[in-house]
PDB file of C-alpha atoms in Angstrom:
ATOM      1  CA  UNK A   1      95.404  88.890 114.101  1.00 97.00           C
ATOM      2  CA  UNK A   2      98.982  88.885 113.602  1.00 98.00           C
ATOM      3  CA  UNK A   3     100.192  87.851 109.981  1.00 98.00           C
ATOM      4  CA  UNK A   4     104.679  87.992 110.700  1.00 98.00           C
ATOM      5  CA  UNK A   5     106.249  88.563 107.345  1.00 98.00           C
ATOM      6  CA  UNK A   6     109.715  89.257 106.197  1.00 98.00           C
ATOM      7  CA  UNK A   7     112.569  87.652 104.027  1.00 98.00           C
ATOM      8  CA  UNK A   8     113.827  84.387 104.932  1.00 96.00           C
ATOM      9  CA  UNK A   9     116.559  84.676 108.559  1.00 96.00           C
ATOM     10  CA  UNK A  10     115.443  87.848 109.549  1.00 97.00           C
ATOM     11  CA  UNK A  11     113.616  87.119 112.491  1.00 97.00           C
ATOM     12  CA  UNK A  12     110.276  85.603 111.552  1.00 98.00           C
ATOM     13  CA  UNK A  13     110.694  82.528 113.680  1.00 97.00           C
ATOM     14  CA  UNK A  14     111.999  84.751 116.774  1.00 98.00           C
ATOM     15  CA  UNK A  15     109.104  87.159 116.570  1.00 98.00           C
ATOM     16  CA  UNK A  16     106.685  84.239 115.818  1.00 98.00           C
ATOM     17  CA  UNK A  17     108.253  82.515 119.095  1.00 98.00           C
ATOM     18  CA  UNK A  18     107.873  85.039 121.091  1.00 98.00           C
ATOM     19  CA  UNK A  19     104.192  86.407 120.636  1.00 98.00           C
ATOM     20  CA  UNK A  20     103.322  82.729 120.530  1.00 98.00           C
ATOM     21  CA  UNK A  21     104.178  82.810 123.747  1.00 98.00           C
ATOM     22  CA  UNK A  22     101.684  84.937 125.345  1.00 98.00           C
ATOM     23  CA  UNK A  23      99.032  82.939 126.667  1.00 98.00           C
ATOM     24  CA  UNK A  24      96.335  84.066 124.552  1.00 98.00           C
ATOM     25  CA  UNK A  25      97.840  83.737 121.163  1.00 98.00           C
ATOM     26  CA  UNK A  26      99.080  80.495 118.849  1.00 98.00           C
ATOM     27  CA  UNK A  27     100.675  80.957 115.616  1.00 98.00           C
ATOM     28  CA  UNK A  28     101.901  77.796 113.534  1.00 97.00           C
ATOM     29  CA  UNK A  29     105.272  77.426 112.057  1.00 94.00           C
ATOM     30  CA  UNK A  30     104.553  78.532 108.672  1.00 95.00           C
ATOM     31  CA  UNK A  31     101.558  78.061 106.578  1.00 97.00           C
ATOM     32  CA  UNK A  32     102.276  80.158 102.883  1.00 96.00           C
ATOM     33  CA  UNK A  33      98.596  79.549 101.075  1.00 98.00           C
ATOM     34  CA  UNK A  34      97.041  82.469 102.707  1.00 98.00           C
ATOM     35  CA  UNK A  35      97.363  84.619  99.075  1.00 97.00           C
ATOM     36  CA  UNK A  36      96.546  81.836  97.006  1.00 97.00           C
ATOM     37  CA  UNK A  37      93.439  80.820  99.286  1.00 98.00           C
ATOM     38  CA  UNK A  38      92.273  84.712  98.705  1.00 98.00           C
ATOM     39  CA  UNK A  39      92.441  84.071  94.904  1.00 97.00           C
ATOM     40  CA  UNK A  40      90.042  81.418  94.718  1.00 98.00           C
ATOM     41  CA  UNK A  41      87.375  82.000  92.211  1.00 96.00           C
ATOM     42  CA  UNK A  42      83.888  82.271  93.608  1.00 96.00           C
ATOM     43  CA  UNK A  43      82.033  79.481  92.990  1.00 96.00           C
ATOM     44  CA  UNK A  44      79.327  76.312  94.845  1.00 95.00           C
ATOM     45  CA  UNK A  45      82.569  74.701  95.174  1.00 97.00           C
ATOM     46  CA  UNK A  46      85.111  77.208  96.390  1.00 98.00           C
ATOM     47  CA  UNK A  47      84.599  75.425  99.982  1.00 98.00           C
ATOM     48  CA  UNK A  48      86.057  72.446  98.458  1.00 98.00           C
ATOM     49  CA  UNK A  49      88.889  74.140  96.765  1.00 98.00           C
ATOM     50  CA  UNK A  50      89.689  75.768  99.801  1.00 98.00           C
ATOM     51  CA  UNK A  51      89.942  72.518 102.248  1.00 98.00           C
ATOM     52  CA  UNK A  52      92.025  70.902  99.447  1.00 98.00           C
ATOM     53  CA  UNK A  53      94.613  74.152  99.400  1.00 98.00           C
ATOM     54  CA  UNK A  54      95.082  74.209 102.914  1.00 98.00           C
ATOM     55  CA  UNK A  55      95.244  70.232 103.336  1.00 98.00           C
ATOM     56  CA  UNK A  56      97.542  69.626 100.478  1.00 95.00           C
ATOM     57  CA  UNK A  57      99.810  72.650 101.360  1.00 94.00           C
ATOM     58  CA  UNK A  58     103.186  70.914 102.317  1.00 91.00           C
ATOM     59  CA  UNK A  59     102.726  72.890 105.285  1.00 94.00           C
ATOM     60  CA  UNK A  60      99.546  71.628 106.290  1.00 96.00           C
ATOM     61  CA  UNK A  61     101.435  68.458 108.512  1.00 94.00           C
ATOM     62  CA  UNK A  62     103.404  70.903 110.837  1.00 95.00           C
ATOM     63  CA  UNK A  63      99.702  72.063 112.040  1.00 95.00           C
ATOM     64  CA  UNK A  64      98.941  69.126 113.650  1.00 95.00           C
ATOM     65  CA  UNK A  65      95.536  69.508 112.604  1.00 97.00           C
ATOM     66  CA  UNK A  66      93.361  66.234 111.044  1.00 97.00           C
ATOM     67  CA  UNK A  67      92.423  67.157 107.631  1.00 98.00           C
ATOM     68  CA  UNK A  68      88.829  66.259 108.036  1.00 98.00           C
ATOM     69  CA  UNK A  69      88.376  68.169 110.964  1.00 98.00           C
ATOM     70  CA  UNK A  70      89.090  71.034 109.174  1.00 98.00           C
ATOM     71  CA  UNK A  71      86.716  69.840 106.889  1.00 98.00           C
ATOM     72  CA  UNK A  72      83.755  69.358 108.937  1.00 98.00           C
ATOM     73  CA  UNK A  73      84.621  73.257 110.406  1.00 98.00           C
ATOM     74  CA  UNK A  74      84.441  74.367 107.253  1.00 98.00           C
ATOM     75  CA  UNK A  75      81.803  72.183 106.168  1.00 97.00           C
ATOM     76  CA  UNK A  76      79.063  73.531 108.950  1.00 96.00           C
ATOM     77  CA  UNK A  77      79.767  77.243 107.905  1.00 97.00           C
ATOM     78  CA  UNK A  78      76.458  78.380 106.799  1.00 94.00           C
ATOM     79  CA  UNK A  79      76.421  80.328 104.541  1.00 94.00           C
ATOM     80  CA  UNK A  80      80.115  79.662 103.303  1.00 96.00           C
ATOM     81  CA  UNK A  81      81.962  82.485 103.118  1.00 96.00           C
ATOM     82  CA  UNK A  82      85.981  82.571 102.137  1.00 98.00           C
ATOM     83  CA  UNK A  83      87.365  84.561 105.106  1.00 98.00           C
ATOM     84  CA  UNK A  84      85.547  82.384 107.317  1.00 98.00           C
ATOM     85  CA  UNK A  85      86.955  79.051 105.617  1.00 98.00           C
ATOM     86  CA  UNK A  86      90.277  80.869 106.631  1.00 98.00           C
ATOM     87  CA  UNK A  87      89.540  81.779 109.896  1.00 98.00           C
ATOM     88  CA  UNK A  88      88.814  78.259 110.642  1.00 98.00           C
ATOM     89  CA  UNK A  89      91.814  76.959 110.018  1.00 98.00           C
ATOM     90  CA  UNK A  90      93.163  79.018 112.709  1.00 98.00           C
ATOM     91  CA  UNK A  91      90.625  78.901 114.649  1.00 98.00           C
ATOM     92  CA  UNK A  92      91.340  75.227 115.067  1.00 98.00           C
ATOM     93  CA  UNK A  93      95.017  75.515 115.747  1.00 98.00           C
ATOM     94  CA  UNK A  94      94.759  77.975 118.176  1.00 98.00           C
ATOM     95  CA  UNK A  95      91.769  75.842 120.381  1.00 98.00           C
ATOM     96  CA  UNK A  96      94.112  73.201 120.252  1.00 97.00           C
ATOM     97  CA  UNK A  97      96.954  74.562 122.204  1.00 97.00           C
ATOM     98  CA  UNK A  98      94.513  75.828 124.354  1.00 97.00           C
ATOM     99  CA  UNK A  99      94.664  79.604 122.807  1.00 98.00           C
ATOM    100  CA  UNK A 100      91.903  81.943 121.837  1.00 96.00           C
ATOM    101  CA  UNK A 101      93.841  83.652 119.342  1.00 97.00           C
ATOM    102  CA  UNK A 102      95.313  82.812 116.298  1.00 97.00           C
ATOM    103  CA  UNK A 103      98.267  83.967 113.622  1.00 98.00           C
ATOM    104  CA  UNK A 104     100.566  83.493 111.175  1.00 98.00           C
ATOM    105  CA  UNK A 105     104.444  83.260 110.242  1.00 98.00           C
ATOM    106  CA  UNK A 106     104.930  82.974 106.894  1.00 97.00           C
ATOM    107  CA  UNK A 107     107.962  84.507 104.673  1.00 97.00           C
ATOM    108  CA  UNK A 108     106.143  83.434 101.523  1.00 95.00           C
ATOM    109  CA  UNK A 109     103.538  85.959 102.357  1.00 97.00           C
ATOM    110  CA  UNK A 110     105.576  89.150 102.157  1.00 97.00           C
ATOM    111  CA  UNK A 111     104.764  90.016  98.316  1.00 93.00           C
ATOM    112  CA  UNK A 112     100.926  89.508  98.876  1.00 96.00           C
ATOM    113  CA  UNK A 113     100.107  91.025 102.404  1.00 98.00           C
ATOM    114  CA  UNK A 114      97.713  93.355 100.199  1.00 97.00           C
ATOM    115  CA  UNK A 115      96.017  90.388  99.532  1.00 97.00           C
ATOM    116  CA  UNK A 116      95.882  89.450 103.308  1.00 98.00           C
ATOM    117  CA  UNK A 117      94.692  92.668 104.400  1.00 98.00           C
ATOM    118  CA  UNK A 118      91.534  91.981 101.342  1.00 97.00           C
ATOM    119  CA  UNK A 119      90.446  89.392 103.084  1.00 98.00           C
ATOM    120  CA  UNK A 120      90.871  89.310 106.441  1.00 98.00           C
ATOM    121  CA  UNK A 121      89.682  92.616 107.827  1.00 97.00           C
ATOM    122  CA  UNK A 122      91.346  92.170 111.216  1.00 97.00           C
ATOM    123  CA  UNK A 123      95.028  91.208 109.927  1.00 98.00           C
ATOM    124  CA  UNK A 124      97.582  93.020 111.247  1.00 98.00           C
ATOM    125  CA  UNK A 125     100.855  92.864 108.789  1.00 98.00           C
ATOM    126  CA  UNK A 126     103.643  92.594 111.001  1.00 98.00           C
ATOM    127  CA  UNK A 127     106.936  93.241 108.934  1.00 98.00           C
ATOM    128  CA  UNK A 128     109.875  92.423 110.218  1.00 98.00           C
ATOM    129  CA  UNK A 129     113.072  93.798 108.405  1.00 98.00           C
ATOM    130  CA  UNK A 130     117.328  92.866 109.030  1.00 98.00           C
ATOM    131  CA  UNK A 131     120.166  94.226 107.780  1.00 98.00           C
ATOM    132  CA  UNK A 132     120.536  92.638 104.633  1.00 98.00           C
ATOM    133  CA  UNK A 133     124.259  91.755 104.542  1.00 98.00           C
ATOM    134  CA  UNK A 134     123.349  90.095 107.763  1.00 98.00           C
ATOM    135  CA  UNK A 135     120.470  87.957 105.857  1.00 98.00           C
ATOM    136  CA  UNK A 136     122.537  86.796 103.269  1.00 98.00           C
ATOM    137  CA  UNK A 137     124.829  85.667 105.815  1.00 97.00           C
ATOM    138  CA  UNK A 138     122.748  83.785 107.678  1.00 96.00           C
ATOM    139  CA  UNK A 139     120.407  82.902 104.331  1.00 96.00           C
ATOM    140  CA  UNK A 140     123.546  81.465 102.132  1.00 95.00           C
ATOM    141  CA  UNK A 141     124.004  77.950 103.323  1.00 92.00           C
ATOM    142  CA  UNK A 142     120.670  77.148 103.421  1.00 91.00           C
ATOM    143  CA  UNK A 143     118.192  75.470 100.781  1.00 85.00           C
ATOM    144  CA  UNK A 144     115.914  78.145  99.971  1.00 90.00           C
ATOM    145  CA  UNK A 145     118.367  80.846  99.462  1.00 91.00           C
ATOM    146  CA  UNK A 146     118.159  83.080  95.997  1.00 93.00           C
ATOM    147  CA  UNK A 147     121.484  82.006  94.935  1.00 92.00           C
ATOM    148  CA  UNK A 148     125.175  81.800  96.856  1.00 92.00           C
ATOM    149  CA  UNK A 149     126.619  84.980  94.941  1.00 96.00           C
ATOM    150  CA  UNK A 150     125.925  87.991  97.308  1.00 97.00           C
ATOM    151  CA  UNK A 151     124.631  90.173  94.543  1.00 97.00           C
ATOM    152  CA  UNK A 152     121.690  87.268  93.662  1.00 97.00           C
ATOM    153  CA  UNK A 153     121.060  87.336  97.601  1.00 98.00           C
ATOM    154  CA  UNK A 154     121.104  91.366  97.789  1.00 98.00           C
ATOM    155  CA  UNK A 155     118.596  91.453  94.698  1.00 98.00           C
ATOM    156  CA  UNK A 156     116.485  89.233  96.611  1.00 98.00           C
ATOM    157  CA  UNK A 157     116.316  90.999 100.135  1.00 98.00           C
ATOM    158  CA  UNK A 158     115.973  94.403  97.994  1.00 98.00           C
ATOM    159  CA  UNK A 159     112.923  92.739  95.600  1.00 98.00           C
ATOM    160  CA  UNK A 160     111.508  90.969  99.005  1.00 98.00           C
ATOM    161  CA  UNK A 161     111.845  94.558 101.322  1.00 98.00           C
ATOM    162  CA  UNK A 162     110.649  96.828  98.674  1.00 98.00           C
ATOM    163  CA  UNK A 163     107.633  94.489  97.630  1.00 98.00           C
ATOM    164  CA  UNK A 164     105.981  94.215 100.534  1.00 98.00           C
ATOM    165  CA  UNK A 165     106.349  97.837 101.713  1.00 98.00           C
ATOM    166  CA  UNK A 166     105.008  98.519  98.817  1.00 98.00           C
ATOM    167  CA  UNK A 167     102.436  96.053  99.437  1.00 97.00           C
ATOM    168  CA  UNK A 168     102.472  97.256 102.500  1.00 97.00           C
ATOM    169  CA  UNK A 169     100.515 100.991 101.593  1.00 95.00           C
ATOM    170  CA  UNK A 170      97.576  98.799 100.732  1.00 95.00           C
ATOM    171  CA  UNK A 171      96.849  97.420 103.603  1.00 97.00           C
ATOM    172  CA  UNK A 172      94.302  98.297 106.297  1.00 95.00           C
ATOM    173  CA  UNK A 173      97.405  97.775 109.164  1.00 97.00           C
ATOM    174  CA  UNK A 174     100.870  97.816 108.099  1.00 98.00           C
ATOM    175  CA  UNK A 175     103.852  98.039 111.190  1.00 98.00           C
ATOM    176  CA  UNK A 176     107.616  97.184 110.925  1.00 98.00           C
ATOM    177  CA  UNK A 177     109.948  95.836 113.282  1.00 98.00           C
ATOM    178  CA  UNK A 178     113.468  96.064 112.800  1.00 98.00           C
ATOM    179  CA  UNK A 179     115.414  92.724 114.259  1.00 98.00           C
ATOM    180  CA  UNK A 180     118.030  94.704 115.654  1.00 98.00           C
ATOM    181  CA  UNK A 181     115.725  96.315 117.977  1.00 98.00           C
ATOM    182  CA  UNK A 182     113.468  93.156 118.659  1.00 98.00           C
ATOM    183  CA  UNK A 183     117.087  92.036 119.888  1.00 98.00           C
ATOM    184  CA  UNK A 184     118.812  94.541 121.362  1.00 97.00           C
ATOM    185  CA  UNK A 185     115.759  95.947 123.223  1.00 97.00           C
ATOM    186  CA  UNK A 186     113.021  93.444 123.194  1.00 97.00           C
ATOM    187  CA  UNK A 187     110.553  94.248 125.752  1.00 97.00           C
ATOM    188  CA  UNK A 188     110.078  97.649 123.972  1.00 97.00           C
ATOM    189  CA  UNK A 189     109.620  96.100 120.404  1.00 97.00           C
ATOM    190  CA  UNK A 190     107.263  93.619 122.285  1.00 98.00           C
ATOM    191  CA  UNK A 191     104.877  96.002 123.775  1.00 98.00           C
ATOM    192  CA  UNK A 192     104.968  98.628 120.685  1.00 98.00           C
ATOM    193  CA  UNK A 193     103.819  95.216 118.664  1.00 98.00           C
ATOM    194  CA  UNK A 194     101.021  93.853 121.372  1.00 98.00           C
ATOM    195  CA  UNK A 195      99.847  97.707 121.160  1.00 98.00           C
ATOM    196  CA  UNK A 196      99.323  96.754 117.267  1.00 97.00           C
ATOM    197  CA  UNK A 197      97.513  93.985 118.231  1.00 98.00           C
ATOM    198  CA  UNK A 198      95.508  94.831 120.711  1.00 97.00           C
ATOM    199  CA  UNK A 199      97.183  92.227 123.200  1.00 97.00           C
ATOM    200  CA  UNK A 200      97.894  92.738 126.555  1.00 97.00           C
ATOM    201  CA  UNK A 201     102.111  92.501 127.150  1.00 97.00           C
ATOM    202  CA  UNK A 202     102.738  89.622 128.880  1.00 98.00           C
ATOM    203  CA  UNK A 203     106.245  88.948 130.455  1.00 97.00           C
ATOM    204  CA  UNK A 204     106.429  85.711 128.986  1.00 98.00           C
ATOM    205  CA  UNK A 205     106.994  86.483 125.790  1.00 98.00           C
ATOM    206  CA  UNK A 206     109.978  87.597 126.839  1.00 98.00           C
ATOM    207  CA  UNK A 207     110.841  84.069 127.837  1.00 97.00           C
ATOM    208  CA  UNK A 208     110.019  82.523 124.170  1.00 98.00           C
ATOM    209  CA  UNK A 209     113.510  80.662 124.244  1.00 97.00           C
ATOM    210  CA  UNK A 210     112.803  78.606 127.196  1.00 97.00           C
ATOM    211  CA  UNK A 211     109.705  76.935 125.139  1.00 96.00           C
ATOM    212  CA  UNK A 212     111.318  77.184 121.358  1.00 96.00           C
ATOM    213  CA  UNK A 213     112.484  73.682 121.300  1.00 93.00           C
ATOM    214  CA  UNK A 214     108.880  72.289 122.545  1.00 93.00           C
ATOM    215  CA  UNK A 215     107.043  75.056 119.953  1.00 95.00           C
ATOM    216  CA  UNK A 216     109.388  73.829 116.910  1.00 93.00           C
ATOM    217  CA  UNK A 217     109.074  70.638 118.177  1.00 92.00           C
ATOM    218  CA  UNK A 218     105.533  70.461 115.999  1.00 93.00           C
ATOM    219  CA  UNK A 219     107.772  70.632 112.285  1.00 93.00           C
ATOM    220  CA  UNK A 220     107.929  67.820 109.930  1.00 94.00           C
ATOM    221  CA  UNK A 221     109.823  66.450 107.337  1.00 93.00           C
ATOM    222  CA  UNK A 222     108.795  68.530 104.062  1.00 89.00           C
ATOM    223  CA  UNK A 223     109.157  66.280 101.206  1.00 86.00           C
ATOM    224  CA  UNK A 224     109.024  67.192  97.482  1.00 85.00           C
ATOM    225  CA  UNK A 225     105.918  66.174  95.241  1.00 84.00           C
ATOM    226  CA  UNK A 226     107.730  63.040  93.364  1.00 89.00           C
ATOM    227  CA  UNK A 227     108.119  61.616  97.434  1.00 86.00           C
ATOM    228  CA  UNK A 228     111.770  62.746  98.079  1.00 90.00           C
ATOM    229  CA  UNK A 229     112.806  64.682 100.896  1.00 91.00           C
ATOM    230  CA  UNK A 230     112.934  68.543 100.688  1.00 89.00           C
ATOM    231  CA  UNK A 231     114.766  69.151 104.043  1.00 90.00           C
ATOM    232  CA  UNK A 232     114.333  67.024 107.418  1.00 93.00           C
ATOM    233  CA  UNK A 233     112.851  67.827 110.396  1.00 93.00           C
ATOM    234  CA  UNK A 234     116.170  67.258 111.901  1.00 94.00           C
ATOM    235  CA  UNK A 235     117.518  70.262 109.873  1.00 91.00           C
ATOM    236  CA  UNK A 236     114.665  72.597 110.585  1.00 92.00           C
ATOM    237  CA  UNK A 237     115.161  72.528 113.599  1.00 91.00           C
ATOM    238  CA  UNK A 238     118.956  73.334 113.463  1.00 89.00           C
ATOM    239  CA  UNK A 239     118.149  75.751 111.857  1.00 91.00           C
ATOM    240  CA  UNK A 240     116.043  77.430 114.247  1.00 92.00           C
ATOM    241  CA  UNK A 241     118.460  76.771 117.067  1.00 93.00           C
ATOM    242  CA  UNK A 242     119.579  80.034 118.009  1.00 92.00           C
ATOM    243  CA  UNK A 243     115.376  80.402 118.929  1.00 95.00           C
ATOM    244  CA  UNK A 244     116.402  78.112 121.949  1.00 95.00           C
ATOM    245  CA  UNK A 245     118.590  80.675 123.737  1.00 95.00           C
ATOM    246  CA  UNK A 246     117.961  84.276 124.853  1.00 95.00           C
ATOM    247  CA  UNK A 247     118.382  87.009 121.165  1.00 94.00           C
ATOM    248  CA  UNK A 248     122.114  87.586 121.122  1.00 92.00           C
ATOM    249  CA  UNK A 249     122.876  91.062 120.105  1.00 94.00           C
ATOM    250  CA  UNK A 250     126.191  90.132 119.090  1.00 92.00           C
ATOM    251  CA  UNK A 251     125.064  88.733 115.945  1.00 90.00           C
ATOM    252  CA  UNK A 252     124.257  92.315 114.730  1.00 97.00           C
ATOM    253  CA  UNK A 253     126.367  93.403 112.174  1.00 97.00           C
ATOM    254  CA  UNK A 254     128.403  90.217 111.361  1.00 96.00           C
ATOM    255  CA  UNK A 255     128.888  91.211 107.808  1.00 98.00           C
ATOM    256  CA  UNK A 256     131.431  93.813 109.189  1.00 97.00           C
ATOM    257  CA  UNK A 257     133.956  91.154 109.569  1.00 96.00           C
ATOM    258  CA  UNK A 258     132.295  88.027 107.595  1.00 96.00           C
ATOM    259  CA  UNK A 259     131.965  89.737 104.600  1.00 97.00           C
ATOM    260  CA  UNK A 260     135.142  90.409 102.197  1.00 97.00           C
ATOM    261  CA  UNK A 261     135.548  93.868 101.032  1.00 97.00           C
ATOM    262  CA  UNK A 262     134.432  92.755  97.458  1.00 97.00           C
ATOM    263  CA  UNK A 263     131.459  91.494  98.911  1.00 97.00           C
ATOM    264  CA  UNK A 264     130.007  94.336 100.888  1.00 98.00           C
ATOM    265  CA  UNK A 265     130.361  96.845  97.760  1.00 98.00           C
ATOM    266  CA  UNK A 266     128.730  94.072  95.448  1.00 98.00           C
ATOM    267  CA  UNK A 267     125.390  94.125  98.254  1.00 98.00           C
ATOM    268  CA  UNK A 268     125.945  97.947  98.269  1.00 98.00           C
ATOM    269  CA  UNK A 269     125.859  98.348  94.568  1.00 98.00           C
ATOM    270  CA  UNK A 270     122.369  96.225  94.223  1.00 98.00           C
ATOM    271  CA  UNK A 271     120.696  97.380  97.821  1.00 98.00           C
ATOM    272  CA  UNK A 272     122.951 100.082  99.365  1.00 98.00           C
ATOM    273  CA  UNK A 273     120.418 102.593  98.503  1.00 98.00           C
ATOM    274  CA  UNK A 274     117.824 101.055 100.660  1.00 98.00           C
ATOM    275  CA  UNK A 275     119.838 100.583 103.072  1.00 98.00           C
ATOM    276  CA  UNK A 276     120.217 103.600 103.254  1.00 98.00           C
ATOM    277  CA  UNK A 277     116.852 105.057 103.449  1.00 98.00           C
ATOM    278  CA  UNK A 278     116.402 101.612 106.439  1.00 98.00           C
ATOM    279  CA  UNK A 279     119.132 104.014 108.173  1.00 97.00           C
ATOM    280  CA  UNK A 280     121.686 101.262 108.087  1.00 98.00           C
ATOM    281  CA  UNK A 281     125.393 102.265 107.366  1.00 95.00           C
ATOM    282  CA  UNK A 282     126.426 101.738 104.060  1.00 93.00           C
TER     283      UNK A 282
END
């Protein structure tokens, strides 16, 4: 079971899209209470806590999923155990696009994958790592970025990176994908992952882009607990656009001429030594 973590713009979404593809696996945009689910105390009413995490996750409406349906799963497991509460969840989402296998994409996960790997035996930590000037690039205008100072945004990639390799040595399956090979060479990255998984390679996945816009098609608004809105669904999925088109490899390396000179030795001097040891050029 695939679990696709990583900092925010470096290539969650495209991986995501593109093993979602296969015909025999469905993973949901995003859900992020996967750690917090595996923290919940033991208890007679742990089930309960558990279907009111996942429903009440902001998440929870891009699943498409009724809430008391995943009740009633969860309800008729007897006896209850956590990891099966979980499993249920995607369980459901992947029966209802037709799937038999389920997974996640979720950026929020990378500090906790540990905690993954703890409860769900069969997890497979899929980490996908960018070239960090290129993440704060990409990561800057948006919402959820660290900050808009490059040093704030190199602290966070480094803290992020480090953290869940780290993580990472606990876990019962731990692989990384770089982006610039999922882009530059796909179909290798593709079948070096499905090995991971034990999934068949299937050409289509290969042809994610021609069904992005229908897969992120299933986002909603997220709003923010007082009622307002977070972001719209209108600008998640511009911001996903690029998942609508075939990987462009010329997007590699944009901080080489996007990136002032003061810039790229502020990133260096917070992160330059791991990206170093990545192998990128410093």
């Amino acid at each position: 079971m695939p679990f696709i973590v990583g900092v925010g713009r470096s290539g969650t979404t495209l991986l995501r899209l593109m093993l979602d593809a296969h015909p025999d696996l469905a993973i949901p945009a995003e859900t992020g209470w996967v750690p917090a689910a595996a923290a919940l105390p033991a208890g007679p009413d742990q089930a309960a806590h558990l279907v009111a995490l996942v429903t009440g996750h902001a998440t929870f409406p891009d699943c498409g999923l009724d809430p008391a349906e995943y009740a009633d799963a969860v309800g008729r497991l007897h006896p209850f155990d956590l990891a099966g509460g979980v499993r249920a969840f995607y369980r459901l989402y992947s029966a209802g696009h037709g799937k038999g296998r389920g997974g996640d994409k979720s950026p929020g996960h990378s500090l906790r994958p540990d905690a993954i790997s703890a409860l769900l035996p069969e997890a497979r930590i899929v980490h996908i790592i960018r070239d960090g000037r290129d993440v704060a690039l990409s990561v800057r205008p948006l919402w959820f970025a660290a900050g808009t100072e490059i040093v704030d945004l190199a602290r966070h990639w480094r803290l992020t990176v480090e953290g869940c390799r780290d993580a990472g040595r606990r876990c019962r399956h731990y692989t990384e994908v770089r982006y610039e090979r999922l882009v530059v060479d796909p179909e290798s990255e593709l079948r070096r992952v499905a090995e991971v998984l034990e999934l068949s390679f299937d050409p289509a996945m290969l042809r994610s882009h021609e069904g992005a816009r229908r897969r992120l098609g299933e986002v909603t608004t997220w709003l923010r607990p007082d009622g307002s809105v977070l972001i719209s669904k209108e600008e998640r999925l511009h911001n996903h656009r690029l998942t609508s088109t075939p990987p462009d490899a010329t997007r590699i390396g944009r901080w080489r001429s996007e990136m002032s000179a003061e810039e790229r030795a502020a990133f260096a001097g917070e992160a330059g030594a791991l990206l170093a040891e990545l192998g990128y050029e410093v």
